[in-house]
Every structure is written in C-alpha cells, then in structure tokens.
Coordinates of C-alpha atoms and ligand atoms in Angstrom, one line a residue:
M168 CA 0.0 0.2 -0.2
S169 CA 1.1 3.5 -1.0
N170 CA 2.0 6.0 2.0
I171 CA -0.9 8.0 0.4
A172 CA -2.9 5.2 0.8
A173 CA -2.2 4.1 4.3
V174 CA -2.8 8.0 5.5
R175 CA -6.6 7.9 3.7
Q176 CA -7.3 4.2 5.9
L177 CA -6.0 5.0 8.8
V178 CA -8.3 8.5 8.8
E179 CA -11.3 6.5 7.8
T180 CA -11.0 3.6 10.1
G181 CA -10.0 6.4 12.8
K182 CA -6.9 5.3 14.0
T183 CA -5.3 8.1 16.0
K184 CA -2.4 6.2 17.4
L185 CA -0.8 6.2 13.9
I186 CA -1.9 8.7 11.7
A187 CA 1.1 11.1 12.8
A188 CA 3.3 8.8 12.1
A189 CA 1.9 7.4 8.6
T190 CA 1.9 11.0 7.5
A191 CA 5.2 12.4 8.3
E192 CA 6.2 8.9 6.6
A193 CA 4.3 9.7 3.7
L194 CA 5.9 13.3 3.3
K195 CA 9.4 12.1 4.0
E196 CA 8.8 9.8 0.8
G197 CA 8.2 13.0 -1.2
A198 CA 4.4 13.3 -1.5
A199 CA 3.1 16.6 -1.6
A200 CA 1.2 18.0 1.7
T201 CA -2.0 19.1 -0.8
E202 CA -1.9 15.5 -2.3
I203 CA -2.0 14.2 1.4
L204 CA -4.8 16.4 2.8
E205 CA -7.0 15.8 -0.3
A206 CA -6.4 12.1 0.5
M207 CA -8.0 12.8 4.3
I208 CA -10.4 14.9 2.9
D209 CA -11.8 12.0 1.0
A210 CA -11.3 9.4 3.2
M211 CA -14.0 12.0 5.1
G212 CA -16.1 11.9 2.5
V213 CA -16.0 8.0 2.7
V214 CA -17.1 8.1 6.2
G215 CA -19.8 10.2 5.4
E216 CA -21.3 8.1 3.3
K217 CA -21.0 5.2 5.6
F218 CA -22.5 7.0 7.9
S219 CA -25.3 8.0 5.5
T220 CA -26.1 4.1 5.0
G221 CA -25.7 3.4 8.5
A222 CA -22.8 1.2 7.9
I223 CA -21.1 3.0 10.9
F224 CA -22.5 5.9 13.5
V225 CA -21.4 9.3 15.3
P226 CA -18.9 7.6 17.4
E227 CA -17.0 6.6 14.5
M228 CA -17.2 9.8 12.4
L229 CA -15.9 11.6 15.5
I230 CA -12.6 9.5 15.8
A231 CA -12.1 9.7 12.1
A232 CA -12.3 13.7 12.7
K233 CA -10.0 13.2 15.1
A234 CA -7.3 11.2 13.3
M235 CA -8.0 13.6 10.5
S236 CA -7.0 17.0 12.5
K237 CA -4.0 15.2 14.1
G238 CA -2.6 14.3 10.2
V239 CA -3.6 18.2 9.3
E240 CA -1.4 18.9 12.9
V241 CA 1.7 17.2 10.8
L242 CA 0.6 18.7 7.2
K243 CA 0.5 22.2 8.9
P244 CA 3.8 23.7 8.8
H245 CA 4.1 22.3 4.9
L246 CA 0.7 24.0 3.6
A247 CA 0.7 27.3 5.5
G248 CA 3.4 29.5 4.4
K249 CA 4.0 32.6 6.2
S250 CA 3.3 36.2 4.0
A251 CA 4.9 39.4 4.1
T252 CA 1.6 41.4 3.9
S253 CA -0.8 41.9 6.2
L254 CA -4.2 41.5 5.2
G255 CA -5.9 42.7 8.3
T256 CA -8.0 40.5 10.5
C257 CA -10.6 37.8 9.6
V258 CA -13.5 36.7 12.2
I259 CA -14.1 32.8 11.7
G260 CA -16.5 30.5 13.5
T261 CA -18.8 28.0 12.5
V262 CA -22.4 28.8 13.1
K263 CA -25.1 28.0 16.0
G264 CA -26.2 24.5 16.3
D265 CA -23.0 23.0 14.2
L266 CA -20.2 21.3 16.1
H267 CA -18.1 20.5 12.3
D268 CA -14.5 22.5 12.6
I269 CA -11.9 20.4 10.2
G270 CA -13.2 22.4 7.1
K271 CA -13.3 26.1 9.0
N272 CA -9.8 25.1 10.4
L273 CA -8.5 24.7 7.1
V274 CA -9.9 27.9 5.7
A275 CA -8.5 29.8 9.2
M276 CA -5.1 27.9 8.4
M277 CA -4.9 29.0 4.5
L278 CA -6.1 32.6 5.4
E279 CA -3.5 32.8 8.2
S280 CA -1.0 32.0 5.6
A281 CA -2.3 34.2 2.7
G282 CA -1.6 37.1 5.5
F283 CA -4.8 37.5 7.5
T284 CA -4.6 37.7 11.2
V285 CA -7.4 35.2 12.4
V286 CA -9.8 35.4 15.2
D287 CA -10.8 32.1 15.4
L288 CA -14.4 31.5 17.5
G289 CA -14.7 28.0 17.4
V290 CA -18.0 25.9 16.4
D291 CA -21.8 26.8 17.8
V292 CA -21.1 30.4 17.4
P293 CA -24.5 32.9 17.6
A294 CA -24.7 35.8 15.4
E295 CA -23.6 38.1 18.6
K296 CA -20.8 36.5 18.8
F297 CA -19.6 37.1 15.1
I298 CA -20.6 40.6 15.7
A299 CA -19.0 41.2 19.0
A300 CA -15.7 39.8 17.8
I301 CA -16.0 42.7 14.7
G302 CA -13.2 45.5 16.1
D303 CA -12.0 47.9 14.4
D304 CA -8.8 46.4 12.6
V305 CA -11.9 43.6 11.4
K306 CA -11.9 43.5 7.2
L307 CA -13.6 40.3 6.8
V308 CA -15.8 37.5 8.8
A309 CA -16.0 33.9 7.6
C310 CA -19.0 31.6 8.3
S311 CA -18.7 27.6 8.1
G312 CA -21.5 25.4 8.1
L313 CA -21.7 21.5 7.2
L314 CA -25.5 20.8 8.1
T315 CA -28.5 21.8 5.9
T316 CA -30.1 22.3 9.7
T317 CA -27.9 25.0 10.7
M318 CA -28.3 27.1 7.2
P319 CA -30.6 29.0 8.4
A320 CA -28.3 29.8 11.2
M321 CA -26.0 31.2 8.6
R322 CA -28.7 33.2 7.3
D323 CA -29.5 34.9 10.7
T324 CA -26.0 35.6 11.0
V325 CA -25.1 36.8 7.7
A326 CA -28.9 39.2 8.3
A327 CA -27.8 40.3 12.1
I328 CA -24.1 41.3 10.9
K329 CA -25.8 43.0 7.7
S330 CA -28.1 45.3 10.0
S331 CA -25.7 46.1 12.7
A332 CA -23.2 48.4 12.5
A333 CA -20.8 46.5 11.2
S334 CA -22.8 46.3 7.8
H335 CA -19.8 47.2 5.5
I336 CA -17.9 44.3 6.5
K337 CA -17.2 41.5 4.1
V338 CA -19.0 38.1 4.7
L339 CA -17.2 34.8 3.0
V340 CA -19.6 31.9 3.8
G341 CA -18.5 28.1 3.0
G342 CA -19.3 24.6 4.1
A343 CA -20.4 21.6 2.2
P344 CA -24.2 22.7 1.9
V345 CA -23.6 26.4 0.8
T346 CA -24.2 27.4 -3.1
S347 CA -22.9 30.5 -4.6
E348 CA -26.6 30.8 -5.2
F349 CA -27.6 30.2 -1.2
A350 CA -24.6 33.1 -0.4
R351 CA -26.2 35.0 -2.7
E352 CA -29.6 34.5 -1.5
I353 CA -28.9 35.3 2.4
G354 CA -26.6 38.3 1.7
A355 CA -23.6 37.1 2.2
D356 CA -21.0 38.9 -0.3
G357 CA -19.2 35.8 -1.2
S358 CA -18.6 31.7 -1.0
A359 CA -16.2 29.6 -2.0
P360 CA -15.9 25.9 -2.0
D361 CA -12.7 24.8 -0.6
A362 CA -10.1 26.4 1.8
G363 CA -8.0 27.6 -1.3
S364 CA -10.2 29.3 -3.1
A365 CA -11.6 30.5 0.0
V366 CA -8.4 32.4 0.2
V367 CA -8.7 33.6 -3.5
R368 CA -12.7 34.5 -2.7
A369 CA -11.2 36.8 0.4
K370 CA -8.7 38.5 -1.6
E371 CA -11.5 39.5 -3.9
L372 CA -13.8 40.7 -1.9
L373 CA -10.9 43.1 0.2
K374 CA -10.0 44.3 -3.2
A375 CA -13.9 45.5 -4.6
A376 CA -13.9 47.0 -0.4
Ligands
LIG673 C1 -16.6 14.3 10.8 C2 -17.8 14.5 11.0 C3 -18.4 14.8 12.4 C4 -17.9 15.0 13.4 C5 -17.2 16.2 13.3 C6 -16.1 16.6 14.7 C7 -15.4 18.2 14.0 N1 -14.4 18.1 14.8 O1 -15.9 18.8 13.0 C8 -18.9 15.0 14.7 C9 -18.7 13.2 15.4 C10 -19.2 15.2 15.4 C11 -20.1 14.8 13.7 C12 -21.8 15.2 13.9 C13 -22.8 15.0 13.3 N2 -22.9 15.2 12.1 CO1 -21.2 14.6 11.0 N3 -20.1 14.6 9.6 C14 -18.7 14.5 9.5 C15 -17.9 14.4 8.1 C16 -18.1 12.5 8.3 C17 -16.7 15.1 8.0 C18 -16.6 16.0 7.5 C19 -15.7 16.8 7.6 O2 -14.6 17.2 8.3 N4 -15.3 16.9 6.4 C20 -13.9 17.2 5.9 C21 -13.6 18.8 5.8 C22 -12.1 19.3 5.3 O3 -14.7 19.3 4.7 P1 -15.7 20.5 4.8 O4 -16.0 20.6 6.5 O5 -16.8 20.6 4.0 O6 -14.6 21.6 4.5 C23 -14.3 22.2 3.6 C24 -15.1 23.1 2.5 O7 -16.6 22.6 2.9 C25 -14.9 24.3 2.3 N5 -15.6 25.2 4.1 C26 -15.5 24.7 5.2 N6 -16.2 25.8 5.8 C27 -15.6 26.8 5.2 C28 -16.1 28.1 5.7 C29 -16.0 29.7 4.4 C30 -16.2 30.8 4.9 C31 -15.4 29.1 3.5 C32 -15.0 29.8 2.0 C33 -15.0 27.6 3.0 C34 -15.6 26.5 3.8 O8 -13.6 24.6 2.8 C35 -13.5 23.3 3.6 C36 -11.8 22.8 3.3 O9 -11.5 22.6 2.0 C37 -19.3 14.8 6.9 C38 -19.7 13.8 6.1 C39 -18.5 15.1 4.9 N7 -18.6 14.1 3.6 O10 -18.1 15.8 5.0 C40 -20.3 14.5 8.4 C41 -21.8 15.2 7.9 C42 -21.5 16.4 7.7 N8 -22.1 15.3 9.3 C43 -23.6 14.7 9.2 C44 -24.8 14.8 10.2 C45 -26.1 14.6 10.3 C46 -24.4 14.8 11.6 C47 -25.1 14.8 12.8 C48 -26.3 15.6 12.8 C49 -25.1 13.3 13.3 C50 -26.2 13.0 14.6 N9 -26.7 12.3 14.1 O11 -25.9 13.2 15.7 C51 -24.1 15.3 14.3 C52 -24.3 17.1 14.3 C53 -23.6 17.4 15.7 C54 -23.8 18.7 15.0 N10 -24.7 19.7 15.9 O12 -23.0 19.9 14.4 C55 -24.1 14.9 7.7 C56 -24.7 16.5 7.5 C57 -26.3 16.1 6.4 C58 -26.6 17.5 6.1 N11 -27.2 17.1 5.1 O13 -26.9 18.1 6.9 C59 -23.1 14.7 6.9 C60 -22.5 15.2 5.7 C61 -22.7 13.0 7.0 C62 -23.7 12.3 6.2 N12 -23.5 11.7 5.2 O14 -24.8 12.1 6.5 N13 -19.8 14.9 12.5

C-alpha cells in the first residue's frame, strides 16, 4: 500500500495513534502535503457515506475526525506559508448549532498563511458573538456550516451582521451545503467551495471593498 493510501485508510478507520507517523512518513517519501490532505478529505467523504447508509455511527465519525485533525497537525507547516503582507483581521467561526470544525480550521489556516490575522471563535457560534468580535481592524467575517439544519443559522448570522453597525464588513460563507446561490440569497458577499479558493475569494472581496 502506498503511504498516501495508508493515510487515507487510517483516517477512514480512525486510527488516531498511527496517523501522525504515517503522515510524516508519506511526507518523507516525497508526497506533497496537498496530495495527502486531498486523501484525508476523500476519506472523510467515505466516512460520511458510511454514516449515511448506517454502516457506522456518530462515534466512528468523531474518531475519524480526530484522526484527520492529528494528521493535519503534521501537514500544517507544509501547507501554510508565511505571508509578508498583512491583510487585516478575519473573524471565523462555525455557525450556531453546528459542531463541525475541520473544514473551518483548514480555511482559517489558509487565510492565516495568506496574511490575515485570524480570530477563531470556534464552533456553535451565535450571531451576537460574531458581531461582538468585529473590532476596528476586522476586514472579513467567515462563517462555516456543514449541516443543512444549520443553514438558517448562517442566514441569521449574515442578516444580523448586515443590519449591525458592522454592515460594511465583507462576509464570506462556506461549507458543504453552501452554494453560491444560497450565499447570494442570504446576503453574503461571497462563498467558496474549499480552503484554497476561500483565500482567493477573500482577497477579491477586500479588493472590491
Ligand atoms: C466528521 C463529521 C462529524 C464530526 C465532526 C467533528 C469535527 N471536529 O468537525 C461529528 C461526529 C461531531 C459529527 C456530528 C454530526 N454530524 Co457530521 N460529519 C462529519 C463528516 C464525516 C466529515 C466532515 C469533515 O470534516 N469533512 C472534511 C472537511 C475538510 O470538509 P468540509 O468541512 O466540507 O470543509 C471544506 C469545505 O466545505 C470548505 N469550507 C468549510 N467551511 C468553510 C467556511 C468558509 C467561509 C469557506 C469559504 C469554505 C468553507 O472548505 C473546507 C476545506 O476544503 C461529514 C461527511 C462529509 N462528507 O463531509 C458528516 C456530515 C457533515 N455530518 C452529518 C450529520 C447528519 C451529523 C449529525 C447531525 C449526526 C447525528 N445524528 O448526531 C451530527 C451533528 C452535530 C452538530 N450539531 O454539528 C451529515 C450532514 C447532512 C446534512 N446534509 O445536513 C454529513 C454530511 C454526513 C452524512 N453524509 O450524512 N459529524
């Protein structure tokens, strides 16, 4: 089995104790960090499908998430560069009712390496907490949501920001169920399907500001 296939398998089966060494081994063998990350994301897709069909349950999903997070820790220095430019502060969080944070953490990491100072509010963040975190240096708010059931919370968050004193702050939204149509419909300034394009979109939004 190739090292990348091994990493994929270890995430899928939630082998939290073995994943760091396997990820380091794959890097040592010359695999690109982005390629290993793709394999981890694919593995989480498989985990999601298995959950959908009832082959696994929440605890298995949780342990796969823990394995992925440990693997990402090893990849982090290889994924995130250091930018010389400062783009201002971005407040990021997963919306109220939603506990998924792997995608949000990846977006935060990429924004940070692009030059943003990132204030991460964590998961299950109510609209008021997003608004309270918007200080003078904040240029962007990024909201993540993975559940269709928390899409209304994302709508409420964007609406609350846009009707607050911080209405001029750009809001970027994302997460698996978020489409560009939905983003437009709820009044967000933009959306992106993955962490890499989140950075591109974030920079575009600031330029347009
Ligand atoms: C791991 C996981 C969990 C873990 C989360 C642990 C953690 N620390 O995150 C736990 C076990 C807690 C969990 C719980 C639940 N989960 Co869950 N979970 C998953 C799983 C398997 C992987 C998610 C993941 O990390 N993917 C990998 C990351 C890298 O991808 P991502 O999050 O999509 O992020 C990328 C993009 O979306 C984007 N992005 C993300 N955020 C943002 C933000 C911005 C601003 C931008 C621009 C882009 C962006 O960039 C990211 C990087 O490229 C998914 C299945 C799947 N295929 O996604 C189900 C899934 C999301 N869960 C699901 C469900 C149903 C649940 C539960 C309701 C189950 C239950 N019965 O209790 C609970 C809900 C708990 C809650 N209140 O949130 C469903 C959601 C269905 C739906 N359509 O709503 C899914 C799709 C599984 C399924 N197929 O049924 N889950």
